């Protein structure tokens, strides 16, 4: 269990880079900011177990210690959300504790087959239980931190 993001990054340098972009299979997540961020490859790097669901990437916003959980997915948005929630739980249990209001979830899928109402329900449930904000975008997401 790490006490700070700096400690986590130092202990896992091979999984970390100074980057604001994650892309995989045509999906892209980008942070539009001049601030300092560290990208962490979570799947098959920070968390290597194949027995647990986990999201692809995390980003540390050094200015205020917000953390962005990012899943780049085909079309199964609900599985992508499960992967983000599972990663949050793993972090809470054994990686680093991040306060709920500092946790952001981002799903970038090739397409979102869910209705607008279903998407809104997922966002509201996430905000109630797991984090501050959940964004669900198709193909690419450019996020401007507030």
mmCIF file of N, CA and C in Angstrom:
data_model
loop_
_atom_site.group_PDB
_atom_site.id
_atom_site.type_symbol
_atom_site.label_atom_id
_atom_site.label_comp_id
_atom_site.label_asym_id
_atom_site.label_seq_id
_atom_site.Cartn_x
_atom_site.Cartn_y
_atom_site.Cartn_z
ATOM 1 N N UNK A 1 0.853 -1.193 0.000
ATOM 2 C CA UNK A 1 0.000 0.000 0.000
ATOM 3 C C UNK A 1 0.889 1.243 0.000
ATOM 4 N N UNK A 2 0.620 2.146 -0.922
ATOM 5 C CA UNK A 2 1.408 3.378 -1.027
ATOM 6 C C UNK A 2 0.689 4.529 -0.335
ATOM 7 N N UNK A 3 1.469 5.443 0.213
ATOM 8 C CA UNK A 3 0.904 6.588 0.935
ATOM 9 C C UNK A 3 0.758 7.823 0.065
ATOM 10 N N UNK A 4 1.418 7.839 -1.105
ATOM 11 C CA UNK A 4 1.322 9.000 -1.985
ATOM 12 C C UNK A 4 1.504 8.548 -3.428
ATOM 13 N N UNK A 5 1.056 9.389 -4.355
ATOM 14 C CA UNK A 5 1.257 9.079 -5.770
ATOM 15 C C UNK A 5 2.740 9.070 -6.120
ATOM 16 N N UNK A 6 3.518 9.977 -5.518
ATOM 17 C CA UNK A 6 4.958 10.002 -5.801
ATOM 18 C C UNK A 6 5.589 8.659 -5.457
ATOM 19 N N UNK A 7 5.211 8.110 -4.306
ATOM 20 C CA UNK A 7 5.730 6.817 -3.857
ATOM 21 C C UNK A 7 5.301 5.704 -4.834
ATOM 22 N N UNK A 8 4.042 5.727 -5.239
ATOM 23 C CA UNK A 8 3.514 4.738 -6.194
ATOM 24 C C UNK A 8 4.282 4.796 -7.516
ATOM 25 N N UNK A 9 4.520 6.006 -8.014
ATOM 26 C CA UNK A 9 5.207 6.196 -9.301
ATOM 27 C C UNK A 9 6.662 5.726 -9.208
ATOM 28 N N UNK A 10 7.351 6.060 -8.125
ATOM 29 C CA UNK A 10 8.745 5.643 -7.955
ATOM 30 C C UNK A 10 8.844 4.114 -7.902
ATOM 31 N N UNK A 11 7.896 3.481 -7.216
ATOM 32 C CA UNK A 11 7.923 2.019 -7.068
ATOM 33 C C UNK A 11 7.536 1.299 -8.362
ATOM 34 N N UNK A 12 6.908 2.004 -9.290
ATOM 35 C CA UNK A 12 6.410 1.365 -10.518
ATOM 36 C C UNK A 12 6.826 2.145 -11.759
ATOM 37 N N UNK A 13 8.091 2.585 -11.799
ATOM 38 C CA UNK A 13 8.552 3.446 -12.887
ATOM 39 C C UNK A 13 8.353 2.833 -14.271
ATOM 40 N N UNK A 14 8.473 1.510 -14.370
ATOM 41 C CA UNK A 14 8.314 0.852 -15.664
ATOM 42 C C UNK A 14 6.909 0.944 -16.223
ATOM 43 N N UNK A 15 5.938 1.248 -15.372
ATOM 44 C CA UNK A 15 4.537 1.375 -15.803
ATOM 45 C C UNK A 15 4.136 2.828 -16.035
ATOM 46 N N UNK A 16 5.028 3.761 -15.737
ATOM 47 C CA UNK A 16 4.669 5.184 -15.711
ATOM 48 C C UNK A 16 5.396 5.986 -16.784
ATOM 49 N N UNK A 17 4.718 7.024 -17.262
ATOM 50 C CA UNK A 17 5.342 7.959 -18.198
ATOM 51 C C UNK A 17 4.691 9.324 -18.062
ATOM 52 N N UNK A 18 5.430 10.350 -18.458
ATOM 53 C CA UNK A 18 4.889 11.717 -18.452
ATOM 54 C C UNK A 18 4.103 11.884 -19.748
ATOM 55 N N UNK A 19 2.831 11.615 -19.695
ATOM 56 C CA UNK A 19 2.005 11.659 -20.897
ATOM 57 C C UNK A 19 0.577 12.014 -20.519
ATOM 58 N N UNK A 20 -0.138 12.609 -21.465
ATOM 59 C CA UNK A 20 -1.545 12.952 -21.259
ATOM 60 C C UNK A 20 -2.420 12.257 -22.286
ATOM 61 N N UNK A 21 -1.879 11.231 -22.958
ATOM 62 C CA UNK A 21 -2.610 10.537 -24.015
ATOM 63 C C UNK A 21 -2.526 9.035 -23.803
ATOM 64 N N UNK A 22 -3.661 8.369 -23.988
ATOM 65 C CA UNK A 22 -3.695 6.902 -24.017
ATOM 66 C C UNK A 22 -4.456 6.509 -25.267
ATOM 67 N N UNK A 23 -3.905 5.563 -26.039
ATOM 68 C CA UNK A 23 -4.641 5.099 -27.218
ATOM 69 C C UNK A 23 -4.400 3.614 -27.401
ATOM 70 N N UNK A 24 -5.417 2.953 -27.954
ATOM 71 C CA UNK A 24 -5.387 1.512 -28.137
ATOM 72 C C UNK A 24 -6.475 1.147 -29.137
ATOM 73 N N UNK A 25 -6.138 0.368 -30.138
ATOM 74 C CA UNK A 25 -7.123 -0.129 -31.108
ATOM 75 C C UNK A 25 -8.047 0.966 -31.647
ATOM 76 N N UNK A 26 -7.477 2.113 -31.969
ATOM 77 C CA UNK A 26 -8.267 3.189 -32.567
ATOM 78 C C UNK A 26 -9.013 4.073 -31.579
ATOM 79 N N UNK A 27 -9.010 3.706 -30.299
ATOM 80 C CA UNK A 27 -9.637 4.554 -29.280
ATOM 81 C C UNK A 27 -8.566 5.436 -28.652
ATOM 82 N N UNK A 28 -8.971 6.675 -28.296
ATOM 83 C CA UNK A 28 -7.987 7.633 -27.779
ATOM 84 C C UNK A 28 -8.590 8.469 -26.646
ATOM 85 N N UNK A 29 -7.813 8.607 -25.582
ATOM 86 C CA UNK A 29 -8.157 9.484 -24.467
ATOM 87 C C UNK A 29 -7.028 10.500 -24.340
ATOM 88 N N UNK A 30 -7.410 11.774 -24.245
ATOM 89 C CA UNK A 30 -6.400 12.830 -24.159
ATOM 90 C C UNK A 30 -6.827 13.871 -23.133
ATOM 91 N N UNK A 31 -5.863 14.313 -22.331
ATOM 92 C CA UNK A 31 -6.092 15.382 -21.362
ATOM 93 C C UNK A 31 -5.582 16.672 -21.989
ATOM 94 N N UNK A 32 -6.472 17.642 -22.119
ATOM 95 C CA UNK A 32 -6.139 18.931 -22.723
ATOM 96 C C UNK A 32 -5.802 19.922 -21.607
ATOM 97 N N UNK A 33 -4.517 19.955 -21.244
ATOM 98 C CA UNK A 33 -4.089 20.784 -20.124
ATOM 99 C C UNK A 33 -2.591 21.021 -20.193
ATOM 100 N N UNK A 34 -2.151 22.152 -19.658
ATOM 101 C CA UNK A 34 -0.718 22.448 -19.561
ATOM 102 C C UNK A 34 -0.132 21.872 -18.265
ATOM 103 N N UNK A 35 -1.009 21.356 -17.397
ATOM 104 C CA UNK A 35 -0.571 20.825 -16.104
ATOM 105 C C UNK A 35 0.262 19.553 -16.269
ATOM 106 N N UNK A 36 0.869 19.155 -15.176
ATOM 107 C CA UNK A 36 1.711 17.968 -15.105
ATOM 108 C C UNK A 36 0.847 16.740 -14.768
ATOM 109 N N UNK A 37 0.928 15.716 -15.608
ATOM 110 C CA UNK A 37 0.227 14.449 -15.368
ATOM 111 C C UNK A 37 1.215 13.295 -15.531
ATOM 112 N N UNK A 38 0.949 12.201 -14.837
ATOM 113 C CA UNK A 38 1.689 10.955 -15.062
ATOM 114 C C UNK A 38 0.692 9.895 -15.489
ATOM 115 N N UNK A 39 1.009 9.234 -16.620
ATOM 116 C CA UNK A 39 0.185 8.119 -17.095
ATOM 117 C C UNK A 39 0.735 6.830 -16.490
ATOM 118 N N UNK A 40 -0.168 5.986 -16.007
ATOM 119 C CA UNK A 40 0.210 4.688 -15.453
ATOM 120 C C UNK A 40 -0.507 3.597 -16.243
ATOM 121 N N UNK A 41 0.240 2.672 -16.821
ATOM 122 C CA UNK A 41 -0.383 1.505 -17.466
ATOM 123 C C UNK A 41 -0.788 0.567 -16.335
ATOM 124 N N UNK A 42 -2.092 0.355 -16.202
ATOM 125 C CA UNK A 42 -2.605 -0.477 -15.107
ATOM 126 C C UNK A 42 -2.698 -1.936 -15.546
ATOM 127 N N UNK A 43 -3.374 -2.198 -16.667
ATOM 128 C CA UNK A 43 -3.575 -3.571 -17.130
ATOM 129 C C UNK A 43 -2.243 -4.167 -17.600
ATOM 130 N N UNK A 44 -1.897 -5.325 -17.052
ATOM 131 C CA UNK A 44 -0.662 -6.047 -17.386
ATOM 132 C C UNK A 44 0.610 -5.283 -17.049
ATOM 133 N N UNK A 45 0.531 -4.358 -16.103
ATOM 134 C CA UNK A 45 1.750 -3.677 -15.641
ATOM 135 C C UNK A 45 1.634 -3.436 -14.136
ATOM 136 N N UNK A 46 0.887 -2.413 -13.740
ATOM 137 C CA UNK A 46 0.688 -2.159 -12.311
ATOM 138 C C UNK A 46 -0.079 -3.319 -11.677
ATOM 139 N N UNK A 47 -1.109 -3.805 -12.366
ATOM 140 C CA UNK A 47 -1.881 -4.976 -11.915
ATOM 141 C C UNK A 47 -1.710 -6.061 -12.975
ATOM 142 N N UNK A 48 -0.970 -7.109 -12.619
ATOM 143 C CA UNK A 48 -0.649 -8.145 -13.607
ATOM 144 C C UNK A 48 -1.580 -9.351 -13.536
ATOM 145 N N UNK A 49 -2.329 -9.501 -12.449
ATOM 146 C CA UNK A 49 -3.191 -10.675 -12.295
ATOM 147 C C UNK A 49 -4.219 -10.753 -13.422
ATOM 148 N N UNK A 50 -4.349 -11.941 -13.994
ATOM 149 C CA UNK A 50 -5.382 -12.169 -15.013
ATOM 150 C C UNK A 50 -6.706 -12.569 -14.355
ATOM 151 N N UNK A 51 -6.697 -12.746 -13.025
ATOM 152 C CA UNK A 51 -7.882 -13.213 -12.299
ATOM 153 C C UNK A 51 -8.836 -12.067 -11.933
ATOM 154 N N UNK A 52 -8.398 -10.841 -12.133
ATOM 155 C CA UNK A 52 -9.233 -9.698 -11.741
ATOM 156 C C UNK A 52 -9.485 -8.785 -12.930
ATOM 157 N N UNK A 53 -10.623 -8.108 -12.893
ATOM 158 C CA UNK A 53 -10.920 -7.098 -13.914
ATOM 159 C C UNK A 53 -10.196 -5.814 -13.532
ATOM 160 N N UNK A 54 -9.618 -5.155 -14.534
ATOM 161 C CA UNK A 54 -8.973 -3.868 -14.272
ATOM 162 C C UNK A 54 -9.031 -3.016 -15.531
ATOM 163 N N UNK A 55 -8.940 -1.705 -15.341
ATOM 164 C CA UNK A 55 -8.982 -0.806 -16.490
ATOM 165 C C UNK A 55 -7.586 -0.689 -17.107
ATOM 166 N N UNK A 56 -7.519 -0.030 -18.258
ATOM 167 C CA UNK A 56 -6.272 0.026 -19.022
ATOM 168 C C UNK A 56 -5.233 0.977 -18.432
ATOM 169 N N UNK A 57 -5.660 2.209 -18.108
ATOM 170 C CA UNK A 57 -4.716 3.252 -17.711
ATOM 171 C C UNK A 57 -5.250 4.067 -16.538
ATOM 172 N N UNK A 58 -4.319 4.724 -15.864
ATOM 173 C CA UNK A 58 -4.660 5.721 -14.870
ATOM 174 C C UNK A 58 -3.802 6.946 -15.122
ATOM 175 N N UNK A 59 -4.311 8.092 -14.738
ATOM 176 C CA UNK A 59 -3.553 9.345 -14.847
ATOM 177 C C UNK A 59 -3.601 10.066 -13.506
ATOM 178 N N UNK A 60 -2.429 10.488 -13.036
ATOM 179 C CA UNK A 60 -2.336 11.299 -11.824
ATOM 180 C C UNK A 60 -2.267 12.757 -12.246
ATOM 181 N N UNK A 61 -3.175 13.559 -11.720
ATOM 182 C CA UNK A 61 -3.116 15.015 -11.914
ATOM 183 C C UNK A 61 -2.351 15.581 -10.719
ATOM 184 N N UNK A 62 -1.100 15.935 -10.930
ATOM 185 C CA UNK A 62 -0.229 16.297 -9.812
ATOM 186 C C UNK A 62 -0.651 17.580 -9.093
ATOM 187 N N UNK A 63 -1.308 18.482 -9.802
ATOM 188 C CA UNK A 63 -1.739 19.754 -9.221
ATOM 189 C C UNK A 63 -2.603 19.548 -7.971
ATOM 190 N N UNK A 64 -3.507 18.548 -8.022
ATOM 191 C CA UNK A 64 -4.432 18.374 -6.888
ATOM 192 C C UNK A 64 -4.670 16.913 -6.502
ATOM 193 N N UNK A 65 -3.878 15.985 -7.070
ATOM 194 C CA UNK A 65 -4.001 14.554 -6.768
ATOM 195 C C UNK A 65 -5.321 13.931 -7.188
ATOM 196 N N UNK A 66 -5.968 14.472 -8.221
ATOM 197 C CA UNK A 66 -7.078 13.757 -8.842
ATOM 198 C C UNK A 66 -6.498 12.539 -9.559
ATOM 199 N N UNK A 67 -7.311 11.500 -9.722
ATOM 200 C CA UNK A 67 -6.870 10.311 -10.443
ATOM 201 C C UNK A 67 -7.931 9.922 -11.459
ATOM 202 N N UNK A 68 -7.501 9.702 -12.693
ATOM 203 C CA UNK A 68 -8.397 9.351 -13.788
ATOM 204 C C UNK A 68 -8.224 7.872 -14.124
ATOM 205 N N UNK A 69 -9.301 7.104 -13.983
ATOM 206 C CA UNK A 69 -9.316 5.696 -14.371
ATOM 207 C C UNK A 69 -9.857 5.633 -15.797
ATOM 208 N N UNK A 70 -9.091 5.063 -16.735
ATOM 209 C CA UNK A 70 -9.437 5.103 -18.160
ATOM 210 C C UNK A 70 -9.525 3.688 -18.718
ATOM 211 N N UNK A 71 -10.651 3.392 -19.372
ATOM 212 C CA UNK A 71 -10.820 2.120 -20.078
ATOM 213 C C UNK A 71 -11.140 2.406 -21.543
ATOM 214 N N UNK A 72 -10.314 1.855 -22.424
ATOM 215 C CA UNK A 72 -10.529 1.954 -23.868
ATOM 216 C C UNK A 72 -11.136 0.618 -24.288
ATOM 217 N N UNK A 73 -12.365 0.660 -24.814
ATOM 218 C CA UNK A 73 -13.154 -0.572 -24.951
ATOM 219 C C UNK A 73 -13.730 -0.706 -26.343
ATOM 220 N N UNK A 74 -14.122 -1.916 -26.682
ATOM 221 C CA UNK A 74 -14.859 -2.154 -27.922
ATOM 222 C C UNK A 74 -16.210 -1.495 -27.818
ATOM 223 N N UNK A 75 -17.245 -2.273 -27.493
ATOM 224 C CA UNK A 75 -18.566 -1.653 -27.377
ATOM 225 C C UNK A 75 -19.278 -1.975 -26.070
ATOM 226 N N UNK A 76 -18.693 -2.819 -25.226
ATOM 227 C CA UNK A 76 -19.387 -3.195 -23.995
ATOM 228 C C UNK A 76 -19.086 -2.218 -22.866
ATOM 229 N N UNK A 77 -19.899 -1.170 -22.834
ATOM 230 C CA UNK A 77 -19.695 -0.088 -21.875
ATOM 231 C C UNK A 77 -19.887 -0.578 -20.437
ATOM 232 N N UNK A 78 -20.833 -1.499 -20.219
ATOM 233 C CA UNK A 78 -21.078 -1.987 -18.850
ATOM 234 C C UNK A 78 -19.879 -2.774 -18.329
ATOM 235 N N UNK A 79 -19.264 -3.587 -19.177
ATOM 236 C CA UNK A 79 -18.052 -4.312 -18.756
ATOM 237 C C UNK A 79 -16.927 -3.304 -18.494
ATOM 238 N N UNK A 80 -16.811 -2.291 -19.328
ATOM 239 C CA UNK A 80 -15.793 -1.252 -19.121
ATOM 240 C C UNK A 80 -15.978 -0.595 -17.750
ATOM 241 N N UNK A 81 -17.228 -0.295 -17.391
ATOM 242 C CA UNK A 81 -17.506 0.307 -16.085
ATOM 243 C C UNK A 81 -17.144 -0.659 -14.963
ATOM 244 N N UNK A 82 -17.484 -1.951 -15.137
ATOM 245 C CA UNK A 82 -17.112 -2.956 -14.132
ATOM 246 C C UNK A 82 -15.596 -2.980 -13.935
ATOM 247 N N UNK A 83 -14.840 -2.854 -15.041
ATOM 248 C CA UNK A 83 -13.382 -2.862 -14.958
ATOM 249 C C UNK A 83 -12.863 -1.653 -14.174
ATOM 250 N N UNK A 84 -13.464 -0.495 -14.387
ATOM 251 C CA UNK A 84 -13.066 0.714 -13.648
ATOM 252 C C UNK A 84 -13.386 0.547 -12.162
ATOM 253 N N UNK A 85 -14.591 0.068 -11.854
ATOM 254 C CA UNK A 85 -14.991 -0.100 -10.442
ATOM 255 C C UNK A 85 -14.103 -1.137 -9.765
ATOM 256 N N UNK A 86 -13.810 -2.227 -10.466
ATOM 257 C CA UNK A 86 -12.913 -3.251 -9.920
ATOM 258 C C UNK A 86 -11.532 -2.663 -9.622
ATOM 259 N N UNK A 87 -11.031 -1.829 -10.533
ATOM 260 C CA UNK A 87 -9.721 -1.200 -10.334
ATOM 261 C C UNK A 87 -9.748 -0.274 -9.122
ATOM 262 N N UNK A 88 -10.813 0.498 -8.965
ATOM 263 C CA UNK A 88 -10.952 1.369 -7.789
ATOM 264 C C UNK A 88 -10.884 0.523 -6.515
ATOM 265 N N UNK A 89 -11.590 -0.615 -6.502
ATOM 266 C CA UNK A 89 -11.600 -1.483 -5.316
ATOM 267 C C UNK A 89 -10.220 -2.077 -5.042
ATOM 268 N N UNK A 90 -9.513 -2.489 -6.097
ATOM 269 C CA UNK A 90 -8.153 -3.024 -5.933
ATOM 270 C C UNK A 90 -7.236 -1.933 -5.372
ATOM 271 N N UNK A 91 -7.349 -0.723 -5.925
ATOM 272 C CA UNK A 91 -6.542 0.399 -5.416
ATOM 273 C C UNK A 91 -6.827 0.603 -3.927
ATOM 274 N N UNK A 92 -8.092 0.614 -3.549
ATOM 275 C CA UNK A 92 -8.480 0.834 -2.152
ATOM 276 C C UNK A 92 -7.899 -0.240 -1.235
ATOM 277 N N UNK A 93 -7.894 -1.488 -1.717
ATOM 278 C CA UNK A 93 -7.436 -2.616 -0.896
ATOM 279 C C UNK A 93 -5.921 -2.727 -0.815
ATOM 280 N N UNK A 94 -5.215 -2.430 -1.918
ATOM 281 C CA UNK A 94 -3.802 -2.809 -1.911
ATOM 282 C C UNK A 94 -2.839 -1.875 -2.641
ATOM 283 N N UNK A 95 -3.317 -0.814 -3.290
ATOM 284 C CA UNK A 95 -2.399 0.040 -4.047
ATOM 285 C C UNK A 95 -2.253 1.406 -3.383
ATOM 286 N N UNK A 96 -3.325 2.190 -3.413
ATOM 287 C CA UNK A 96 -3.320 3.520 -2.789
ATOM 288 C C UNK A 96 -4.768 3.934 -2.571
ATOM 289 N N UNK A 97 -5.036 4.560 -1.445
ATOM 290 C CA UNK A 97 -6.399 5.033 -1.182
ATOM 291 C C UNK A 97 -6.569 6.416 -1.798
ATOM 292 N N UNK A 98 -7.602 6.550 -2.620
ATOM 293 C CA UNK A 98 -7.899 7.818 -3.283
ATOM 294 C C UNK A 98 -9.294 8.242 -2.827
ATOM 295 N N UNK A 99 -9.442 9.427 -2.257
ATOM 296 C CA UNK A 99 -10.775 9.865 -1.821
ATOM 297 C C UNK A 99 -11.765 9.869 -2.999
ATOM 298 N N UNK A 100 -13.010 9.529 -2.719
ATOM 299 C CA UNK A 100 -14.039 9.412 -3.762
ATOM 300 C C UNK A 100 -14.124 10.655 -4.646
ATOM 301 N N UNK A 101 -14.030 11.829 -4.060
ATOM 302 C CA UNK A 101 -14.177 13.063 -4.855
ATOM 303 C C UNK A 101 -12.962 13.330 -5.743
ATOM 304 N N UNK A 102 -11.901 12.539 -5.594
ATOM 305 C CA UNK A 102 -10.695 12.675 -6.420
ATOM 306 C C UNK A 102 -10.643 11.622 -7.532
ATOM 307 N N UNK A 103 -11.669 10.763 -7.618
ATOM 308 C CA UNK A 103 -11.684 9.671 -8.603
ATOM 309 C C UNK A 103 -12.594 10.026 -9.772
ATOM 310 N N UNK A 104 -12.049 9.900 -10.984
ATOM 311 C CA UNK A 104 -12.782 10.169 -12.222
ATOM 312 C C UNK A 104 -12.700 8.927 -13.096
ATOM 313 N N UNK A 105 -13.798 8.575 -13.754
ATOM 314 C CA UNK A 105 -13.808 7.432 -14.658
ATOM 315 C C UNK A 105 -14.045 7.881 -16.091
ATOM 316 N N UNK A 106 -13.318 7.283 -17.022
ATOM 317 C CA UNK A 106 -13.467 7.602 -18.447
ATOM 318 C C UNK A 106 -13.546 6.305 -19.242
ATOM 319 N N UNK A 107 -14.609 6.163 -20.014
ATOM 320 C CA UNK A 107 -14.765 5.019 -20.913
ATOM 321 C C UNK A 107 -14.780 5.570 -22.333
ATOM 322 N N UNK A 108 -13.874 5.067 -23.160
ATOM 323 C CA UNK A 108 -13.860 5.431 -24.575
ATOM 324 C C UNK A 108 -14.100 4.137 -25.335
ATOM 325 N N UNK A 109 -15.265 4.047 -25.974
ATOM 326 C CA UNK A 109 -15.641 2.808 -26.663
ATOM 327 C C UNK A 109 -15.742 3.055 -28.164
ATOM 328 N N UNK A 110 -15.669 1.956 -28.931
ATOM 329 C CA UNK A 110 -15.796 2.116 -30.383
ATOM 330 C C UNK A 110 -17.196 2.623 -30.719
ATOM 331 N N UNK A 111 -18.168 2.205 -29.923
ATOM 332 C CA UNK A 111 -19.505 2.785 -30.014
ATOM 333 C C UNK A 111 -20.224 2.503 -28.712
ATOM 334 N N UNK A 112 -21.222 3.290 -28.394
ATOM 335 C CA UNK A 112 -21.985 3.100 -27.167
ATOM 336 C C UNK A 112 -23.391 2.649 -27.542
ATOM 337 N N UNK A 113 -23.675 1.347 -27.379
ATOM 338 C CA UNK A 113 -24.991 0.848 -27.759
ATOM 339 C C UNK A 113 -26.101 1.193 -26.750
ATOM 340 N N UNK A 114 -25.727 1.804 -25.625
ATOM 341 C CA UNK A 114 -26.718 2.127 -24.599
ATOM 342 C C UNK A 114 -27.499 3.380 -24.978
ATOM 343 N N UNK A 115 -28.723 3.452 -24.490
ATOM 344 C CA UNK A 115 -29.535 4.651 -24.711
ATOM 345 C C UNK A 115 -28.995 5.785 -23.841
ATOM 346 N N UNK A 116 -29.435 6.991 -24.149
ATOM 347 C CA UNK A 116 -29.036 8.146 -23.347
ATOM 348 C C UNK A 116 -29.427 7.978 -21.888
ATOM 349 N N UNK A 117 -30.621 7.431 -21.647
ATOM 350 C CA UNK A 117 -31.090 7.226 -20.272
ATOM 351 C C UNK A 117 -30.219 6.204 -19.549
ATOM 352 N N UNK A 118 -29.870 5.111 -20.225
ATOM 353 C CA UNK A 118 -29.006 4.084 -19.610
ATOM 354 C C UNK A 118 -27.635 4.669 -19.280
ATOM 355 N N UNK A 119 -27.090 5.444 -20.201
ATOM 356 C CA UNK A 119 -25.794 6.078 -19.988
ATOM 357 C C UNK A 119 -25.859 7.015 -18.784
ATOM 358 N N UNK A 120 -26.917 7.825 -18.697
ATOM 359 C CA UNK A 120 -27.078 8.743 -17.562
ATOM 360 C C UNK A 120 -27.207 7.993 -16.242
ATOM 361 N N UNK A 121 -27.924 6.854 -16.263
ATOM 362 C CA UNK A 121 -28.060 6.051 -15.037
ATOM 363 C C UNK A 121 -26.705 5.532 -14.564
ATOM 364 N N UNK A 122 -25.876 5.079 -15.513
ATOM 365 C CA UNK A 122 -24.530 4.603 -15.153
ATOM 366 C C UNK A 122 -23.704 5.740 -14.546
ATOM 367 N N UNK A 123 -23.781 6.921 -15.162
ATOM 368 C CA UNK A 123 -23.022 8.082 -14.666
ATOM 369 C C UNK A 123 -23.466 8.468 -13.255
ATOM 370 N N UNK A 124 -24.785 8.463 -13.028
ATOM 371 C CA UNK A 124 -25.302 8.848 -11.711
ATOM 372 C C UNK A 124 -24.923 7.820 -10.648
ATOM 373 N N UNK A 125 -25.010 6.534 -10.999
ATOM 374 C CA UNK A 125 -24.652 5.481 -10.046
ATOM 375 C C UNK A 125 -23.164 5.569 -9.687
ATOM 376 N N UNK A 126 -22.336 5.844 -10.686
ATOM 377 C CA UNK A 126 -20.895 5.983 -10.441
ATOM 378 C C UNK A 126 -20.646 7.162 -9.489
ATOM 379 N N UNK A 127 -21.280 8.293 -9.769
ATOM 380 C CA UNK A 127 -21.077 9.492 -8.946
ATOM 381 C C UNK A 127 -21.557 9.271 -7.509
ATOM 382 N N UNK A 128 -22.603 8.470 -7.347
ATOM 383 C CA UNK A 128 -23.151 8.221 -6.017
ATOM 384 C C UNK A 128 -22.213 7.331 -5.189
ATOM 385 N N UNK A 129 -21.635 6.311 -5.831
ATOM 386 C CA UNK A 129 -20.904 5.289 -5.086
ATOM 387 C C UNK A 129 -19.385 5.309 -5.242
ATOM 388 N N UNK A 130 -18.877 5.679 -6.428
ATOM 389 C CA UNK A 130 -17.485 5.351 -6.731
ATOM 390 C C UNK A 130 -16.564 6.533 -6.995
ATOM 391 N N UNK A 131 -17.079 7.631 -7.497
ATOM 392 C CA UNK A 131 -16.187 8.730 -7.857
ATOM 393 C C UNK A 131 -16.945 10.002 -8.148
ATOM 394 N N UNK A 132 -16.209 11.002 -8.587
ATOM 395 C CA UNK A 132 -16.791 12.318 -8.818
ATOM 396 C C UNK A 132 -17.525 12.402 -10.152
ATOM 397 N N UNK A 133 -16.947 11.746 -11.192
ATOM 398 C CA UNK A 133 -17.467 11.944 -12.542
ATOM 399 C C UNK A 133 -17.169 10.712 -13.390
ATOM 400 N N UNK A 134 -18.124 10.329 -14.224
ATOM 401 C CA UNK A 134 -17.907 9.286 -15.225
ATOM 402 C C UNK A 134 -18.247 9.867 -16.581
ATOM 403 N N UNK A 135 -17.292 9.788 -17.509
ATOM 404 C CA UNK A 135 -17.518 10.230 -18.887
ATOM 405 C C UNK A 135 -17.525 8.996 -19.780
ATOM 406 N N UNK A 136 -18.485 8.935 -20.703
ATOM 407 C CA UNK A 136 -18.558 7.837 -21.671
ATOM 408 C C UNK A 136 -18.582 8.468 -23.057
ATOM 409 N N UNK A 137 -17.551 8.187 -23.849
ATOM 410 C CA UNK A 137 -17.431 8.791 -25.174
ATOM 411 C C UNK A 137 -17.162 7.708 -26.219
ATOM 412 N N UNK A 138 -17.531 8.024 -27.448
ATOM 413 C CA UNK A 138 -17.242 7.104 -28.549
ATOM 414 C C UNK A 138 -15.961 7.529 -29.267
ATOM 415 N N UNK A 139 -15.106 6.561 -29.515
ATOM 416 C CA UNK A 139 -13.867 6.646 -30.294
ATOM 417 C C UNK A 139 -12.804 7.541 -29.646
ATOM 418 N N UNK A 140 -13.135 8.789 -29.317
ATOM 419 C CA UNK A 140 -12.128 9.590 -28.629
ATOM 420 C C UNK A 140 -12.739 10.508 -27.588
ATOM 421 N N UNK A 141 -11.924 10.815 -26.600
ATOM 422 C CA UNK A 141 -12.339 11.703 -25.531
ATOM 423 C C UNK A 141 -11.195 12.669 -25.271
ATOM 424 N N UNK A 142 -11.487 13.952 -25.401
ATOM 425 C CA UNK A 142 -10.519 14.985 -25.029
ATOM 426 C C UNK A 142 -11.105 15.658 -23.799
ATOM 427 N N UNK A 143 -10.415 15.509 -22.669
ATOM 428 C CA UNK A 143 -10.930 16.016 -21.412
ATOM 429 C C UNK A 143 -10.139 17.248 -20.967
ATOM 430 N N UNK A 144 -10.879 18.300 -20.636
ATOM 431 C CA UNK A 144 -10.274 19.532 -20.116
ATOM 432 C C UNK A 144 -10.548 19.580 -18.610
ATOM 433 N N UNK A 145 -9.522 19.393 -17.783
ATOM 434 C CA UNK A 145 -9.749 19.411 -16.323
ATOM 435 C C UNK A 145 -10.278 20.776 -15.867
ATOM 436 N N UNK A 146 -11.178 20.725 -14.920
ATOM 437 C CA UNK A 146 -11.755 21.963 -14.373
ATOM 438 C C UNK A 146 -11.071 22.334 -13.085
#
